[in-house]
Amino acid sequence: DDEVKQVEDEVLLRWQSTGTIPQVRLEYSPALGPQALKRWNLIAASLDNQGQWSWKIAPDVAGPIRVRVSDIRDPLTQSVAPGILEVLPALHLVEPHGGERWLVSTQHEIRWDTQGLVPHVRLEISRDHFKEDLTILAEEVVNTGHYLWTVPDFAGASVQIRVEDASDPRVRSWNEQPLLIAGDFVYFEPKDSTVWKAGSQQELQWHTLGTIPNVRLEYAVLEQASGPQPAPEPEFYVIQGTIPNKSSYTWTVPDRM
């Protein structure tokens, strides 16, 4: 029967012998095209004839092939497998591997390993395991094994990235464990060392990276370290609970902190 495997996969080759054949040679040939069953490449030069052998497909094997077993003493004593073995290249996503937290507008390198020949790849991102929510990051990228990506406004806790052969979607890999993409803030006001009087009204200002519809505002009173002991963890107090994110808020500085 015909089979489909990828390079580096293990495939069990099996045959039957008639008469005494102590040792055999295993070879493969292209199954299609002008070189079909004419150009034979070595798998194993000499094996004890046990009727089977587990072959780890080498990275330089590609395309539909057929396998031949022969008696090392007499090359005319041979048999060619009737079925075709289609060998595909393989991709393995290395980064992200899952569990990371990437912020909108930051840059990260997507990295992958390649076994076999994959000239170009496609990169995709999804929040539902590539069912309906699927966005193409790059349609056809020269396969260099890495791609520098600026994270878009694509917030989600179950994000997966997939790399696949641009010419054969059967060859693909993605992060099984999801990563988190989140928005972020850049604070404008108050700046460090700003002095505000109690009871005064002050404008809190921030810039939002990504889509964050609502925010929570809090402040903390920082205490100085005492001697060799580290400063205690600050306690935060609520300014406003959930409010619409308008990138600013007018705050009346409390009398006591």
Steps between C-alpha positions, in 0.01 A plus 500: 500500500606857437620695806580860586788572738723793589878513511636378834197268537554131565349265241501122526617334176388137467564227243483122455780275377497170313806284545813592693593868481721583799536872435314764304547851366229769522467785251243756387422666169272781381157353434410752229676685220781407264720356778228273637644157583823595321694701755536302822625654824641299786306452823710220649788321326493176697245375752440160654187373330233507772212587271463853630697811592408830660619791288531855630442704187798726429451876445616478136222259402209674326195433287325176408743207517501123471723267698698202371649206689768285338741217580845652554655196330278526191347840412261332254328332792286793601151627567353847467224601742170541314390792716624858477647673804450876482761680709416854605737754653441599863471826691529542877403827669760585764389847616245569636473168681200607710452670834662829396341841559554732205387863507341687211752705295803306630724304264565129528677248281300203379741208446466153351712206386476343155578146389497450126436761232250777580592811296218725628270498802172658605447633853155508661352593839177387665304513827287190432751240376474622139131418462335834415711769667804490270723785388794474259814665637707448187375338179824374344827546686840374390577221744788627713375329816398825669272801458505826698142586593350815649208383712173653370185585694402134528438455872409156625592238757496202260713617209677255272743568217541259210773464240425295190648420161368769263454236228369210712276567804551142620846608619439718805575554866358717780536560873281243677498708818347844435670832565344815642487825302403801711473875467722736697519856629753781472453744788532875427379673818606511776870478425761386750557739791189706421368692804124542533318679779231323697157604383619615158358364178749331274478336161612138480603420143607183324534353153345162421666238282235269361131488576424537873140628532495547878760579764541504878693781669689454827772674698747384762702668775863397474694456823875533530717207599604490865864407548599173334138389472335540158209738464161338565276415210279800416129484571279621215185706543225533243457835322231367266375151434404401147467810283512554121852536370524862381879524555454765771324558831465807722593401855455696821812425706387370840589693818669203664708224352 
